[in-house]
GROMACS .gro file of N, CA, C and O in nm:
model
  480
    1GLN      N    1   1.988  -0.534  -0.604
    1GLN     CA    2   1.889  -0.565  -0.498
    1GLN      C    3   1.774  -0.499  -0.478
    1GLN      O    4   1.786  -0.347  -0.453
    2VAL      N    5   1.661  -0.538  -0.489
    2VAL     CA    6   1.531  -0.455  -0.495
    2VAL      C    7   1.483  -0.440  -0.345
    2VAL      O    8   1.491  -0.534  -0.261
    3ARG      N    9   1.448  -0.327  -0.302
    3ARG     CA   10   1.410  -0.300  -0.171
    3ARG      C   11   1.314  -0.205  -0.169
    3ARG      O   12   1.283  -0.108  -0.253
    4LEU      N   13   1.194  -0.225  -0.091
    4LEU     CA   14   1.091  -0.150  -0.072
    4LEU      C   15   1.098  -0.095   0.067
    4LEU      O   16   1.083  -0.219   0.176
    5VAL      N   17   1.079   0.032   0.102
    5VAL     CA   18   1.103   0.041   0.253
    5VAL      C   19   0.953   0.128   0.283
    5VAL      O   20   0.954   0.256   0.224
    6GLU      N   21   0.883   0.108   0.378
    6GLU     CA   22   0.765   0.133   0.409
    6GLU      C   23   0.779   0.248   0.532
    6GLU      O   24   0.894   0.213   0.610
    7SER      N   25   0.704   0.358   0.545
    7SER     CA   26   0.724   0.469   0.660
    7SER      C   27   0.587   0.530   0.665
    7SER      O   28   0.513   0.529   0.585
    8GLY      N   29   0.588   0.591   0.784
    8GLY     CA   30   0.468   0.690   0.812
    8GLY      C   31   0.363   0.610   0.880
    8GLY      O   32   0.233   0.678   0.920
    9GLY      N   33   0.355   0.493   0.913
    9GLY     CA   34   0.279   0.447   1.022
    9GLY      C   35   0.306   0.511   1.152
    9GLY      O   36   0.381   0.584   1.173
   10GLY      N   37   0.190   0.468   1.241
   10GLY     CA   38   0.216   0.527   1.372
   10GLY      C   39   0.054   0.515   1.448
   10GLY      O   40  -0.019   0.424   1.403
   11LEU      N   41   0.047   0.552   1.552
   11LEU     CA   42  -0.091   0.586   1.662
   11LEU      C   43  -0.149   0.698   1.622
   11LEU      O   44  -0.120   0.796   1.617
   12VAL      N   45  -0.287   0.694   1.583
   12VAL     CA   46  -0.384   0.783   1.538
   12VAL      C   47  -0.508   0.763   1.627
   12VAL      O   48  -0.546   0.621   1.629
   13GLN      N   49  -0.582   0.864   1.642
   13GLN     CA   50  -0.720   0.839   1.693
   13GLN      C   51  -0.806   0.835   1.559
   13GLN      O   52  -0.779   0.856   1.450
   14ALA      N   53  -0.932   0.767   1.600
   14ALA     CA   54  -1.040   0.765   1.517
   14ALA      C   55  -1.061   0.873   1.453
   14ALA      O   56  -1.099   0.976   1.537
   15GLY      N   57  -1.091   0.873   1.303
   15GLY     CA   58  -1.116   0.993   1.240
   15GLY      C   59  -0.981   1.083   1.202
   15GLY      O   60  -1.023   1.165   1.119
   16GLY      N   61  -0.878   1.022   1.232
   16GLY     CA   62  -0.749   1.090   1.186
   16GLY      C   63  -0.700   1.033   1.075
   16GLY      O   64  -0.759   0.948   0.986
   17SER      N   65  -0.598   1.091   1.024
   17SER     CA   66  -0.520   1.063   0.892
   17SER      C   67  -0.362   1.010   0.909
   17SER      O   68  -0.310   1.059   1.007
   18LEU      N   69  -0.326   0.935   0.799
   18LEU     CA   70  -0.203   0.904   0.794
   18LEU      C   71  -0.156   0.904   0.640
   18LEU      O   72  -0.234   0.868   0.588
   19ARG      N   73  -0.021   0.925   0.640
   19ARG     CA   74   0.013   0.909   0.490
   19ARG      C   75   0.128   0.786   0.503
   19ARG      O   76   0.244   0.846   0.541
   20LEU      N   77   0.112   0.679   0.430
   20LEU     CA   78   0.233   0.585   0.418
   20LEU      C   79   0.278   0.613   0.274
   20LEU      O   80   0.226   0.649   0.182
   21SER      N   81   0.431   0.593   0.295
   21SER     CA   82   0.529   0.588   0.200
   21SER      C   83   0.587   0.487   0.185
   21SER      O   84   0.607   0.402   0.258
   22CYS      N   85   0.628   0.445   0.043
   22CYS     CA   86   0.715   0.329   0.000
   22CYS      C   87   0.824   0.379  -0.077
   22CYS      O   88   0.783   0.400  -0.191
   23ALA      N   89   0.935   0.378  -0.035
   23ALA     CA   90   1.024   0.412  -0.125
   23ALA      C   91   1.111   0.306  -0.177
   23ALA      O   92   1.154   0.191  -0.104
   24ALA      N   93   1.145   0.283  -0.283
   24ALA     CA   94   1.199   0.196  -0.382
   24ALA      C   95   1.327   0.215  -0.416
   24ALA      O   96   1.366   0.321  -0.456
   25SER      N   97   1.406   0.132  -0.427
   25SER     CA   98   1.565   0.117  -0.484
   25SER      C   99   1.573  -0.028  -0.531
   25SER      O  100   1.535  -0.122  -0.493
   26GLY      N  101   1.669  -0.017  -0.660
   26GLY     CA  102   1.708  -0.106  -0.734
   26GLY      C  103   1.579  -0.164  -0.828
   26GLY      O  104   1.574  -0.276  -0.876
   27TYR      N  105   1.486  -0.107  -0.808
   27TYR     CA  106   1.362  -0.104  -0.879
   27TYR      C  107   1.290   0.012  -0.947
   27TYR      O  108   1.283   0.108  -0.830
   28THR      N  109   1.236   0.033  -1.069
   28THR     CA  110   1.163   0.131  -1.111
   28THR      C  111   1.014   0.112  -1.070
   28THR      O  112   0.951   0.051  -1.170
   29LEU      N  113   0.956   0.190  -0.975
   29LEU     CA  114   0.798   0.144  -0.954
   29LEU      C  115   0.725   0.177  -1.086
   29LEU      O  116   0.603   0.112  -1.114
   30SER      N  117   0.754   0.290  -1.159
   30SER     CA  118   0.677   0.285  -1.282
   30SER      C  119   0.666   0.205  -1.380
   30SER      O  120   0.583   0.186  -1.461
   31TYR      N  121   0.751   0.085  -1.365
   31TYR     CA  122   0.718  -0.024  -1.453
   31TYR      C  123   0.629  -0.157  -1.387
   31TYR      O  124   0.599  -0.235  -1.462
   32ALA      N  125   0.596  -0.105  -1.276
   32ALA     CA  126   0.525  -0.205  -1.175
   32ALA      C  127   0.373  -0.189  -1.162
   32ALA      O  128   0.345  -0.044  -1.153
   33CYS      N  129   0.291  -0.269  -1.134
   33CYS     CA  130   0.170  -0.223  -1.053
   33CYS      C  131   0.228  -0.257  -0.899
   33CYS      O  132   0.296  -0.328  -0.846
   34VAL      N  133   0.189  -0.131  -0.847
   34VAL     CA  134   0.219  -0.112  -0.691
   34VAL      C  135   0.100  -0.116  -0.610
   34VAL      O  136   0.004  -0.077  -0.644
   35GLY      N  137   0.112  -0.192  -0.504
   35GLY     CA  138  -0.006  -0.196  -0.429
   35GLY      C  139   0.021  -0.206  -0.267
   35GLY      O  140   0.158  -0.211  -0.214
   36TRP      N  141  -0.093  -0.162  -0.204
   36TRP     CA  142  -0.064  -0.191  -0.062
   36TRP      C  143  -0.146  -0.292  -0.020
   36TRP      O  144  -0.285  -0.312  -0.037
   37PHE      N  145  -0.129  -0.363   0.112
   37PHE     CA  146  -0.189  -0.476   0.167
   37PHE      C  147  -0.157  -0.448   0.336
   37PHE      O  148  -0.081  -0.384   0.347
   38ARG      N  149  -0.255  -0.526   0.377
   38ARG     CA  150  -0.243  -0.527   0.527
   38ARG      C  151  -0.273  -0.639   0.597
   38ARG      O  152  -0.363  -0.724   0.512
   39GLN      N  153  -0.230  -0.660   0.693
   39GLN     CA  154  -0.255  -0.800   0.800
   39GLN      C  155  -0.255  -0.749   0.946
   39GLN      O  156  -0.183  -0.688   1.012
   40ALA      N  157  -0.411  -0.753   0.987
   40ALA     CA  158  -0.438  -0.738   1.121
   40ALA      C  159  -0.393  -0.881   1.201
   40ALA      O  160  -0.401  -0.974   1.133
   41PRO      N  161  -0.383  -0.847   1.339
   41PRO     CA  162  -0.357  -0.962   1.432
   41PRO      C  163  -0.451  -1.081   1.403
   41PRO      O  164  -0.592  -1.030   1.434
   42GLY      N  165  -0.413  -1.217   1.389
   42GLY     CA  166  -0.524  -1.302   1.370
   42GLY      C  167  -0.611  -1.321   1.233
   42GLY      O  168  -0.696  -1.400   1.205
   43LYS      N  169  -0.580  -1.225   1.149
   43LYS     CA  170  -0.628  -1.248   1.002
   43LYS      C  171  -0.563  -1.270   0.900
   43LYS      O  172  -0.418  -1.231   0.897
   44GLU      N  173  -0.605  -1.287   0.794
   44GLU     CA  174  -0.543  -1.299   0.648
   44GLU      C  175  -0.496  -1.179   0.615
   44GLU      O  176  -0.572  -1.085   0.608
   45ARG      N  177  -0.382  -1.148   0.528
   45ARG     CA  178  -0.314  -1.044   0.487
   45ARG      C  179  -0.441  -1.016   0.359
   45ARG      O  180  -0.496  -1.110   0.310
   46GLU      N  181  -0.476  -0.868   0.330
   46GLU     CA  182  -0.561  -0.847   0.241
   46GLU      C  183  -0.517  -0.725   0.187
   46GLU      O  184  -0.456  -0.664   0.177
   47GLY      N  185  -0.552  -0.736   0.019
   47GLY     CA  186  -0.528  -0.631  -0.060
   47GLY      C  187  -0.618  -0.501  -0.036
   47GLY      O  188  -0.741  -0.491   0.011
   48VAL      N  189  -0.549  -0.405  -0.010
   48VAL     CA  190  -0.619  -0.254   0.032
   48VAL      C  191  -0.631  -0.177  -0.100
   48VAL      O  192  -0.722  -0.129  -0.116
   49SER      N  193  -0.514  -0.135  -0.162
   49SER     CA  194  -0.511  -0.083  -0.283
   49SER      C  195  -0.408  -0.108  -0.385
   49SER      O  196  -0.319  -0.152  -0.330
   50TRP      N  197  -0.425  -0.084  -0.513
   50TRP     CA  198  -0.338  -0.103  -0.603
   50TRP      C  199  -0.330  -0.007  -0.735
   50TRP      O  200  -0.455   0.060  -0.750
   51ILE      N  201  -0.219   0.040  -0.787
   51ILE     CA  202  -0.237   0.147  -0.926
   51ILE      C  203  -0.128   0.056  -1.035
   51ILE      O  204  -0.028   0.005  -0.990
   52SER      N  205  -0.233   0.065  -1.142
   52SER     CA  206  -0.119   0.009  -1.264
   52SER      C  207  -0.051   0.085  -1.317
   52SER      O  208  -0.056   0.196  -1.337
   53SER      N  209   0.066   0.043  -1.332
   53SER     CA  210   0.169   0.121  -1.409
   53SER      C  211   0.130   0.144  -1.562
   53SER      O  212   0.173   0.242  -1.638
   54LYS      N  213   0.053   0.065  -1.621
   54LYS     CA  214   0.016   0.051  -1.765
   54LYS      C  215  -0.090   0.159  -1.802
   54LYS      O  216  -0.101   0.226  -1.886
   55THR      N  217  -0.178   0.149  -1.696
   55THR     CA  218  -0.317   0.215  -1.733
   55THR      C  219  -0.343   0.335  -1.642
   55THR      O  220  -0.424   0.413  -1.676
   56GLY      N  221  -0.266   0.315  -1.538
   56GLY     CA  222  -0.279   0.443  -1.430
   56GLY      C  223  -0.419   0.381  -1.349
   56GLY      O  224  -0.465   0.485  -1.251
   57ASN      N  225  -0.480   0.270  -1.389
   57ASN     CA  226  -0.599   0.236  -1.294
   57ASN      C  227  -0.576   0.204  -1.171
   57ASN      O  228  -0.469   0.163  -1.134
   58THR      N  229  -0.667   0.269  -1.078
   58THR     CA  230  -0.667   0.203  -0.931
   58THR      C  231  -0.762   0.115  -0.902
   58THR      O  232  -0.872   0.117  -0.965
   59TYR      N  233  -0.741   0.041  -0.790
   59TYR     CA  234  -0.816  -0.042  -0.708
   59TYR      C  235  -0.847  -0.018  -0.559
   59TYR      O  236  -0.692   0.025  -0.502
   60TYR      N  237  -0.963  -0.014  -0.508
   60TYR     CA  238  -0.964  -0.006  -0.352
   60TYR      C  239  -1.066  -0.116  -0.310
   60TYR      O  240  -1.156  -0.140  -0.372
   61ALA      N  241  -1.022  -0.142  -0.224
   61ALA     CA  242  -1.076  -0.254  -0.136
   61ALA      C  243  -1.235  -0.165  -0.083
   61ALA      O  244  -1.219  -0.058  -0.056
   62ASP      N  245  -1.324  -0.237  -0.091
   62ASP     CA  246  -1.463  -0.171  -0.043
   62ASP      C  247  -1.444  -0.107   0.094
   62ASP      O  248  -1.507  -0.011   0.129
   63SER      N  249  -1.368  -0.187   0.212
   63SER     CA  250  -1.374  -0.123   0.332
   63SER      C  251  -1.270  -0.011   0.346
   63SER      O  252  -1.303   0.074   0.442
   64VAL      N  253  -1.217   0.034   0.217
   64VAL     CA  254  -1.138   0.171   0.241
   64VAL      C  255  -1.168   0.265   0.104
   64VAL      O  256  -1.125   0.374   0.125
   65LYS      N  257  -1.266   0.238   0.046
   65LYS     CA  258  -1.317   0.324  -0.090
   65LYS      C  259  -1.362   0.447  -0.024
   65LYS      O  260  -1.437   0.452   0.071
   66GLY      N  261  -1.315   0.552  -0.086
   66GLY     CA  262  -1.368   0.671  -0.059
   66GLY      C  263  -1.285   0.746   0.052
   66GLY      O  264  -1.297   0.860   0.119
   67ARG      N  265  -1.196   0.653   0.146
   67ARG     CA  266  -1.120   0.702   0.240
   67ARG      C  267  -0.960   0.707   0.237
   67ARG      O  268  -0.900   0.777   0.290
   68PHE      N  269  -0.915   0.618   0.161
   68PHE     CA  270  -0.806   0.603   0.101
   68PHE      C  271  -0.765   0.644  -0.034
   68PHE      O  272  -0.860   0.615  -0.123
   69THR      N  273  -0.637   0.689  -0.074
   69THR     CA  274  -0.578   0.729  -0.211
   69THR      C  275  -0.464   0.677  -0.223
   69THR      O  276  -0.360   0.717  -0.151
   70ILE      N  277  -0.426   0.606  -0.338
   70ILE     CA  278  -0.313   0.544  -0.358
   70ILE      C  279  -0.241   0.655  -0.469
   70ILE      O  280  -0.332   0.705  -0.562
   71SER      N  281  -0.117   0.668  -0.464
   71SER     CA  282  -0.064   0.771  -0.577
   71SER      C  283   0.105   0.681  -0.582
   71SER      O  284   0.143   0.633  -0.512
   72ARG      N  285   0.153   0.757  -0.692
   72ARG     CA  286   0.285   0.737  -0.696
   72ARG      C  287   0.386   0.840  -0.762
   72ARG      O  288   0.295   0.923  -0.835
   73ASP      N  289   0.477   0.864  -0.710
   73ASP     CA  290   0.560   0.969  -0.756
   73ASP      C  291   0.683   0.931  -0.833
   73ASP      O  292   0.797   0.866  -0.764
   74ASP      N  293   0.706   0.935  -0.948
   74ASP     CA  294   0.789   0.863  -1.031
   74ASP      C  295   0.908   0.932  -1.032
   74ASP      O  296   1.015   0.876  -1.040
   75SER      N  297   0.927   1.058  -1.011
   75SER     CA  298   1.046   1.109  -0.972
   75SER      C  299   1.128   1.104  -0.866
   75SER      O  300   1.244   1.106  -0.871
   76THR      N  301   1.083   1.037  -0.766
   76THR     CA  302   1.090   1.012  -0.632
   76THR      C  303   1.137   0.858  -0.641
   76THR      O  304   1.166   0.776  -0.515
   77ASN      N  305   1.050   0.763  -0.740
   77ASN     CA  306   1.022   0.615  -0.721
   77ASN      C  307   0.981   0.591  -0.578
   77ASN      O  308   1.026   0.486  -0.512
   78THR      N  309   0.861   0.670  -0.538
   78THR     CA  310   0.810   0.655  -0.425
   78THR      C  311   0.664   0.629  -0.436
   78THR      O  312   0.558   0.709  -0.522
   79ALA      N  313   0.608   0.528  -0.358
   79ALA     CA  314   0.458   0.506  -0.368
   79ALA      C  315   0.377   0.568  -0.268
   79ALA      O  316   0.455   0.576  -0.138
   80TYR      N  317   0.254   0.616  -0.235
   80TYR     CA  318   0.212   0.659  -0.124
   80TYR      C  319   0.067   0.591  -0.085
   80TYR      O  320  -0.004   0.568  -0.188
   81LEU      N  321   0.012   0.606   0.006
   81LEU     CA  322  -0.104   0.584   0.076
   81LEU      C  323  -0.165   0.688   0.148
   81LEU      O  324  -0.132   0.679   0.289
   82GLU      N  325  -0.256   0.765   0.129
   82GLU     CA  326  -0.318   0.861   0.206
   82GLU      C  327  -0.425   0.789   0.256
   82GLU      O  328  -0.521   0.748   0.196
   83MET      N  329  -0.445   0.796   0.394
   83MET     CA  330  -0.539   0.731   0.451
   83MET      C  331  -0.608   0.834   0.563
   83MET      O  332  -0.562   0.889   0.627
   84ASN      N  333  -0.747   0.862   0.527
   84ASN     CA  334  -0.821   0.969   0.586
   84ASN      C  335  -0.944   0.878   0.657
   84ASN      O  336  -0.969   0.776   0.622
   85THR      N  337  -1.011   0.954   0.785
   85THR     CA  338  -1.114   0.880   0.849
   85THR      C  339  -1.079   0.769   0.875
   85THR      O  340  -1.165   0.675   0.888
   86LEU      N  341  -0.972   0.745   0.945
   86LEU     CA  342  -0.916   0.619   1.001
   86LEU      C  343  -1.022   0.547   1.080
   86LEU      O  344  -1.068   0.616   1.197
   87LYS      N  345  -1.049   0.443   1.105
   87LYS     CA  346  -1.146   0.358   1.204
   87LYS      C  347  -1.052   0.261   1.279
   87LYS      O  348  -0.945   0.221   1.222
   88PRO      N  349  -1.072   0.209   1.389
   88PRO     CA  350  -1.000   0.129   1.454
   88PRO      C  351  -0.977  -0.016   1.384
   88PRO      O  352  -0.886  -0.074   1.397
   89GLU      N  353  -1.090  -0.044   1.303
   89GLU     CA  354  -1.050  -0.178   1.207
   89GLU      C  355  -0.945  -0.154   1.100
   89GLU      O  356  -0.923  -0.236   1.039
   90ASP      N  357  -0.890  -0.043   1.088
   90ASP     CA  358  -0.778  -0.006   0.997
   90ASP      C  359  -0.663  -0.061   1.079
   90ASP      O  360  -0.573  -0.053   0.999
   91THR      N  361  -0.668  -0.068   1.186
   91THR     CA  362  -0.549  -0.096   1.256
   91THR      C  363  -0.477  -0.236   1.183
   91THR      O  364  -0.548  -0.359   1.200
   92ALA      N  365  -0.371  -0.241   1.153
   92ALA     CA  366  -0.276  -0.350   1.105
   92ALA      C  367  -0.142  -0.295   1.048
   92ALA      O  368  -0.084  -0.206   1.083
   93VAL      N  369  -0.040  -0.429   1.024
   93VAL     CA  370   0.052  -0.384   0.940
   93VAL      C  371   0.026  -0.361   0.802
   93VAL      O  372   0.009  -0.467   0.771
   94TYR      N  373   0.078  -0.265   0.736
   94TYR     CA  374   0.054  -0.248   0.611
   94TYR      C  375   0.200  -0.254   0.532
   94TYR      O  376   0.293  -0.206   0.563
   95TYR      N  377   0.188  -0.312   0.392
   95TYR     CA  378   0.276  -0.338   0.338
   95TYR      C  379   0.285  -0.314   0.216
   95TYR      O  380   0.167  -0.311   0.151
   96CYS      N  381   0.370  -0.260   0.138
   96CYS     CA  382   0.347  -0.203   0.002
   96CYS      C  383   0.432  -0.338  -0.080
   96CYS      O  384   0.519  -0.388  -0.026
   97ALA      N  385   0.397  -0.335  -0.202
   97ALA     CA  386   0.449  -0.461  -0.303
   97ALA      C  387   0.447  -0.404  -0.433
   97ALA      O  388   0.366  -0.344  -0.468
   98ALA      N  389   0.522  -0.479  -0.526
   98ALA     CA  390   0.506  -0.441  -0.682
   98ALA      C  391   0.518  -0.582  -0.752
   98ALA      O  392   0.606  -0.674  -0.712
   99ALA      N  393   0.430  -0.560  -0.859
   99ALA     CA  394   0.429  -0.659  -0.926
   99ALA      C  395   0.472  -0.626  -1.085
   99ALA      O  396   0.398  -0.529  -1.149
  100HIS      N  397   0.571  -0.691  -1.115
  100HIS     CA  398   0.649  -0.646  -1.251
  100HIS      C  399   0.538  -0.692  -1.375
  100HIS      O  400   0.554  -0.623  -1.459
  101ARG      N  401   0.455  -0.787  -1.371
  101ARG     CA  402   0.401  -0.824  -1.465
  101ARG      C  403   0.245  -0.783  -1.478
  101ARG      O  404   0.160  -0.803  -1.545
  102GLY      N  405   0.216  -0.694  -1.368
  102GLY     CA  406   0.078  -0.617  -1.394
  102GLY      C  407   0.015  -0.680  -1.252
  102GLY      O  408   0.046  -0.761  -1.180
  103CYS      N  409  -0.087  -0.612  -1.254
  103CYS     CA  410  -0.192  -0.628  -1.103
  103CYS      C  411  -0.259  -0.752  -1.081
  103CYS      O  412  -0.285  -0.782  -0.979
  104ARG      N  413  -0.242  -0.811  -1.204
  104ARG     CA  414  -0.337  -0.957  -1.190
  104ARG      C  415  -0.223  -1.067  -1.171
  104ARG      O  416  -0.242  -1.175  -1.142
  105ALA      N  417  -0.097  -1.028  -1.163
  105ALA     CA  418  -0.005  -1.123  -1.144
  105ALA      C  419   0.066  -1.130  -1.007
  105ALA      O  420   0.012  -1.068  -0.907
  106ARG      N  421   0.159  -1.202  -0.985
  106ARG     CA  422   0.207  -1.221  -0.835
  106ARG      C  423   0.291  -1.116  -0.796
  106ARG      O  424   0.381  -1.043  -0.892
  107PHE      N  425   0.276  -1.057  -0.692
  107PHE     CA  426   0.359  -0.949  -0.616
  107PHE      C  427   0.509  -0.998  -0.584
  107PHE      O  428   0.502  -1.063  -0.480
  108GLU      N  429   0.616  -0.979  -0.658
  108GLU     CA  430   0.725  -1.032  -0.652
  108GLU      C  431   0.811  -0.975  -0.539
  108GLU      O  432   0.890  -1.023  -0.464
  109TYR      N  433   0.786  -0.829  -0.491
  109TYR     CA  434   0.840  -0.759  -0.408
  109TYR      C  435   0.793  -0.717  -0.314
  109TYR      O  436   0.669  -0.657  -0.336
  110TRP      N  437   0.837  -0.702  -0.186
  110TRP     CA  438   0.770  -0.670  -0.083
  110TRP      C  439   0.849  -0.585   0.033
  110TRP      O  440   0.961  -0.616   0.024
  111GLY      N  441   0.776  -0.494   0.094
  111GLY     CA  442   0.867  -0.399   0.197
  111GLY      C  443   0.843  -0.474   0.336
  111GLY      O  444   0.795  -0.602   0.359
  112GLN      N  445   0.887  -0.434   0.415
  112GLN     CA  446   0.898  -0.503   0.564
  112GLN      C  447   0.775  -0.478   0.643
  112GLN      O  448   0.727  -0.524   0.747
  113GLY      N  449   0.697  -0.386   0.615
  113GLY     CA  450   0.575  -0.327   0.687
  113GLY      C  451   0.573  -0.223   0.782
  113GLY      O  452   0.690  -0.205   0.832
  114THR      N  453   0.476  -0.144   0.793
  114THR     CA  454   0.477  -0.046   0.899
  114THR      C  455   0.338  -0.046   0.966
  114THR      O  456   0.233  -0.072   0.930
  115GLN      N  457   0.354  -0.057   1.080
  115GLN     CA  458   0.248  -0.056   1.194
  115GLN      C  459   0.159   0.064   1.179
  115GLN      O  460   0.187   0.180   1.183
  116VAL      N  461   0.019   0.056   1.166
  116VAL     CA  462  -0.087   0.137   1.169
  116VAL      C  463  -0.165   0.109   1.292
  116VAL      O  464  -0.254   0.002   1.282
  117THR      N  465  -0.173   0.181   1.425
  117THR     CA  466  -0.272   0.173   1.495
  117THR      C  467  -0.377   0.268   1.527
  117THR      O  468  -0.335   0.367   1.576
  118VAL      N  469  -0.505   0.232   1.526
  118VAL     CA  470  -0.622   0.355   1.500
  118VAL      C  471  -0.670   0.295   1.655
  118VAL      O  472  -0.754   0.211   1.678
  119SER      N  473  -0.683   0.424   1.752
  119SER     CA  474  -0.740   0.403   1.891
  119SER      C  475  -0.905   0.460   1.888
  119SER      O  476  -0.904   0.538   1.795
  120SER      N  477  -0.977   0.413   1.920
  120SER     CA  478  -1.136   0.448   1.943
  120SER      C  479  -1.156   0.554   2.026
  120SER      O  480  -1.052   0.599   2.106
   0.00000   0.00000   0.00000
């Protein structure tokens, strides 16, 4: 059974930082494209960032470019999202996901999400 478990969310002031973790079991993240998505209240889910297993290439949404960094530690089968200079508009539930067929394919596996709240 594949499980993705996010952690590291919380309440932080604007300008602060958080590091989200996504621990995987039952599946090897190095085989997949690993992505981070977020959903704010009343808004659609949006892709924040992902990293390709094949090329190592990364993608960042314009809204987080230069502030967020995605990474993956294959030794611990964990993905990370380092978030700096946080803004109130970054407030959302953050989900990690994995796509076995690459970053352009459907993300089959999802975590339960972790809440990030940025106060002004």
